[in-house]
C-alpha positions as semicolon CSV with decimal commas, in nm:
position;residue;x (nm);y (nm);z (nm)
1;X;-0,616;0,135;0,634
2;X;-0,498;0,242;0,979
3;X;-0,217;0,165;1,107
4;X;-0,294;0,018;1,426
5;X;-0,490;-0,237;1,166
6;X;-0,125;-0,255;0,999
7;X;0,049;-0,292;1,351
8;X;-0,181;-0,599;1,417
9;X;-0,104;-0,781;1,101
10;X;0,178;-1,036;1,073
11;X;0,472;-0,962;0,802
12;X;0,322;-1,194;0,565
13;X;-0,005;-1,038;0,537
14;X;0,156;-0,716;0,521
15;X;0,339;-0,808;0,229
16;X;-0,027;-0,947;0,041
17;X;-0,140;-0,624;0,106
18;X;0,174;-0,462;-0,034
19;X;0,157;-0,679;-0,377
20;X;-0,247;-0,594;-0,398
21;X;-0,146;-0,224;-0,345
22;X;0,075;-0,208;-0,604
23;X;-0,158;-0,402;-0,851
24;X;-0,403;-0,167;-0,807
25;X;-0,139;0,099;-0,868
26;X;-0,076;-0,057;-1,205
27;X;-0,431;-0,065;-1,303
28;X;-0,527;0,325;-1,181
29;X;-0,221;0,386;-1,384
30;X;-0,376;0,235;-1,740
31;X;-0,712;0,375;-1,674
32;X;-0,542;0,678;-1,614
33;X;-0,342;0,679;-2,002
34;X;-0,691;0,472;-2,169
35;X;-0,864;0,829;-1,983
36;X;-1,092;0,623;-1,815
37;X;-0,940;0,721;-1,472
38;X;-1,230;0,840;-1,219
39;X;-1,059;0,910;-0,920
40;X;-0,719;1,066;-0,970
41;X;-0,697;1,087;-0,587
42;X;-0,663;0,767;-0,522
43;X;-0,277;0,747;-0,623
44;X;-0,197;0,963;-0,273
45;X;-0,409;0,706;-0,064
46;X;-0,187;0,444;-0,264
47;X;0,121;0,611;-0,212
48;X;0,058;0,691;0,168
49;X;-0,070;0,318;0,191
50;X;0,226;0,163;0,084
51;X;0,506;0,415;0,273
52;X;0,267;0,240;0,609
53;X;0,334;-0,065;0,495
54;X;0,679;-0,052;0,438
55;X;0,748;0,132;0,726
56;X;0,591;-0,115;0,948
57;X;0,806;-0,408;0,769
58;X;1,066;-0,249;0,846
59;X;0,989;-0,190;1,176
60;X;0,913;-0,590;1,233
61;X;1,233;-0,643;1,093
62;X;1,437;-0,458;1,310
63;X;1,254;-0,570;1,663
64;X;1,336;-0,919;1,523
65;X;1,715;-0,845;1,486
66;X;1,700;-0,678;1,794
């Protein structure tokens, strides 16, 4: 995802998308000890995925307080 998609999106949808990122995190990380783990570059995307995310809650957060 992009992050002028993420910029767009409202707090709430960014944290869905956090909580689906991270459940998909969970389940790359099973197939990965069952060995049925296809694409072992997909944890980087997830990683870099979720840093965006967080980074843009954070950066809602503090133009709100502002």
């Amino acid at each position: 995802m992009k992050v002028t998609e993420l910029r767009g999106k409202s707090a709430a949808d960014l944290q869905k998308k956090l909580i689906e990122l991270h459940r998909e995190h969970l389940n790359l990380r099973v197939q990965k000890a069952t060995g049925q783990l296809a694409n072992a570059s997909r944890f980087r995307a997830l990683r870099r995925e979720v840093a965006q995310i967080k980074t843009m809650l954070k950066e809602q957060a503090s133009q709100a307080s502002a």
